[in-house]
């Protein structure tokens, strides 16, 4: 296989003119992306775009609490207003449809739809009903994530994901949502990125609720995966026609040298980022190497849990952003060794499309029961400016093109990949980085809430139009 999805676009510079970029964005004629059943959409998440945190009976979430603590989020930003999508959803759906995007991945704010006693909050539910009904009217395929990190604070007050009971509360929430929203959801994802919830939330404290203990991380992960496993049969019973899955972020770890120690370090990096989640889901067991990395952190697992967690999935959502170059830390772990002279984004993340292809083809070998895959997030942040009503997000155009080429290569190598969602539809609250990091294909001016379509979105639209027009 050609070893290089990046070669195609390496030469792009910000000076590239609009015309030539437009021409070069469209995938090559032999690309599988021309297939009309390859779904192309965009993704968002409730806390990152909705705002309206105190309206219509919404309860506080762990992100309201966390972002209010000085020093936790850049510039003291919070999701209180965000993109004001709770009020502007109709115009946002129009925008999504006008771009020709075929799919929309959104998430539901658990604290908006259920009160602390578990009773439905009608006003919150109605918001999602209106939104999903409108999306269906527009012919847009809907992917709904039940948990994209905004845990109700009252559950965190009782231990959050360290408390096994939270998994059962999640199954109740999944039950309510799938009874209420059946028929408007094409695909349900239980969780978004349990790695981030467990590790960043409970392992290193960079995300809400801000706890830092490896033992907490493994126990939180177990309860998150249990929540997923308990929810899947509930979703199947209430909404049989829809697809059910989960979304995992995956990380590529490459060794800094050929030494056995560095190779082992890269292996452990991938165990910690990928196998920690995918092994329980697809093999029904935790990878033992994880406990070489974090000795003594085995979670408490009850009889039957692993069967519950490894129930068959209709799809696996994959979020991919960058690779990490690592070396041995001299003990039983790894340390990051950032490479010099490589292309990076506003996040400092290395642009490395081959990592996406290599991980996908690797999973196909490792997991014989690998479900059909959707790339549920991929994209990059750049410091985009509006000039004369336009945003020339050149690096993003190049980034998307190269990552889509990597997806095409993985499909050609036999991986069943059915769609791709851009992260994100619009600039939004980027967690610990607040509003400074702009991931959207649509620019948001937070002082006016004006949306400006970036050049990248125009080019995606152009490609989708061309694809639709083909016989
Ligand atoms: C992922 C999250 C998403 C967004 C992107 C940049 O980890 O799922 O909400 O913040 O990163």
PDB file of C-alpha atoms and ligand atoms in Angstrom, residues 45 48 148-149 192-193 196 319 321 349 377 423 430-431 439, ligand 1:
ATOM      1  CA  UNK A  45     -22.016  18.129  21.222  1.00  0.00           C
ATOM      2  CA  UNK A  48     -20.161  22.748  23.379  1.00  0.00           C
ATOM      3  CA  UNK A 148     -20.883  13.548  25.508  1.00  0.00           C
ATOM      4  CA  UNK A 149     -19.464  14.350  28.954  1.00  0.00           C
ATOM      5  CA  UNK A 192     -18.540   9.631  23.391  1.00  0.00           C
ATOM      6  CA  UNK A 193     -14.893   8.838  24.072  1.00  0.00           C
ATOM      7  CA  UNK A 196     -11.566  11.103  27.912  1.00  0.00           C
ATOM      8  CA  UNK A 319     -12.647   9.760  16.495  1.00  0.00           C
ATOM      9  CA  UNK A 321      -6.981  13.581  15.589  1.00  0.00           C
ATOM     10  CA  UNK A 349      -1.401  18.285  17.589  1.00  0.00           C
ATOM     11  CA  UNK A 377     -15.023  12.925  14.443  1.00  0.00           C
ATOM     12  CA  UNK A 423     -15.530  17.891  13.758  1.00  0.00           C
ATOM     13  CA  UNK A 430     -13.471  23.381  23.173  1.00  0.00           C
ATOM     14  CA  UNK A 431     -13.536  22.095  26.756  1.00  0.00           C
ATOM     15  CA  UNK A 439     -12.594  23.530  15.043  1.00  0.00           C
TER      16      UNK A 439
HETATM   17  C1  LIG B   1     -12.907  15.235  21.008  1.00  0.00           C
HETATM   18  C2  LIG B   1     -14.265  15.536  21.594  1.00  0.00           C
HETATM   19  C3  LIG B   1     -14.966  16.688  20.942  1.00  0.00           C
HETATM   20  C4  LIG B   1     -14.008  17.786  20.563  1.00  0.00           C
HETATM   21  C5  LIG B   1     -12.819  17.251  19.825  1.00  0.00           C
HETATM   22  C6  LIG B   1     -11.820  18.304  19.371  1.00  0.00           C
HETATM   23  O1  LIG B   1     -12.110  14.626  21.974  1.00  0.00           O
HETATM   24  O2  LIG B   1     -15.115  14.419  21.489  1.00  0.00           O
HETATM   25  O3  LIG B   1     -15.981  17.101  21.790  1.00  0.00           O
HETATM   26  O4  LIG B   1     -13.673  18.524  21.668  1.00  0.00           O
HETATM   27  O5  LIG B   1     -12.156  16.317  20.597  1.00  0.00           O
END
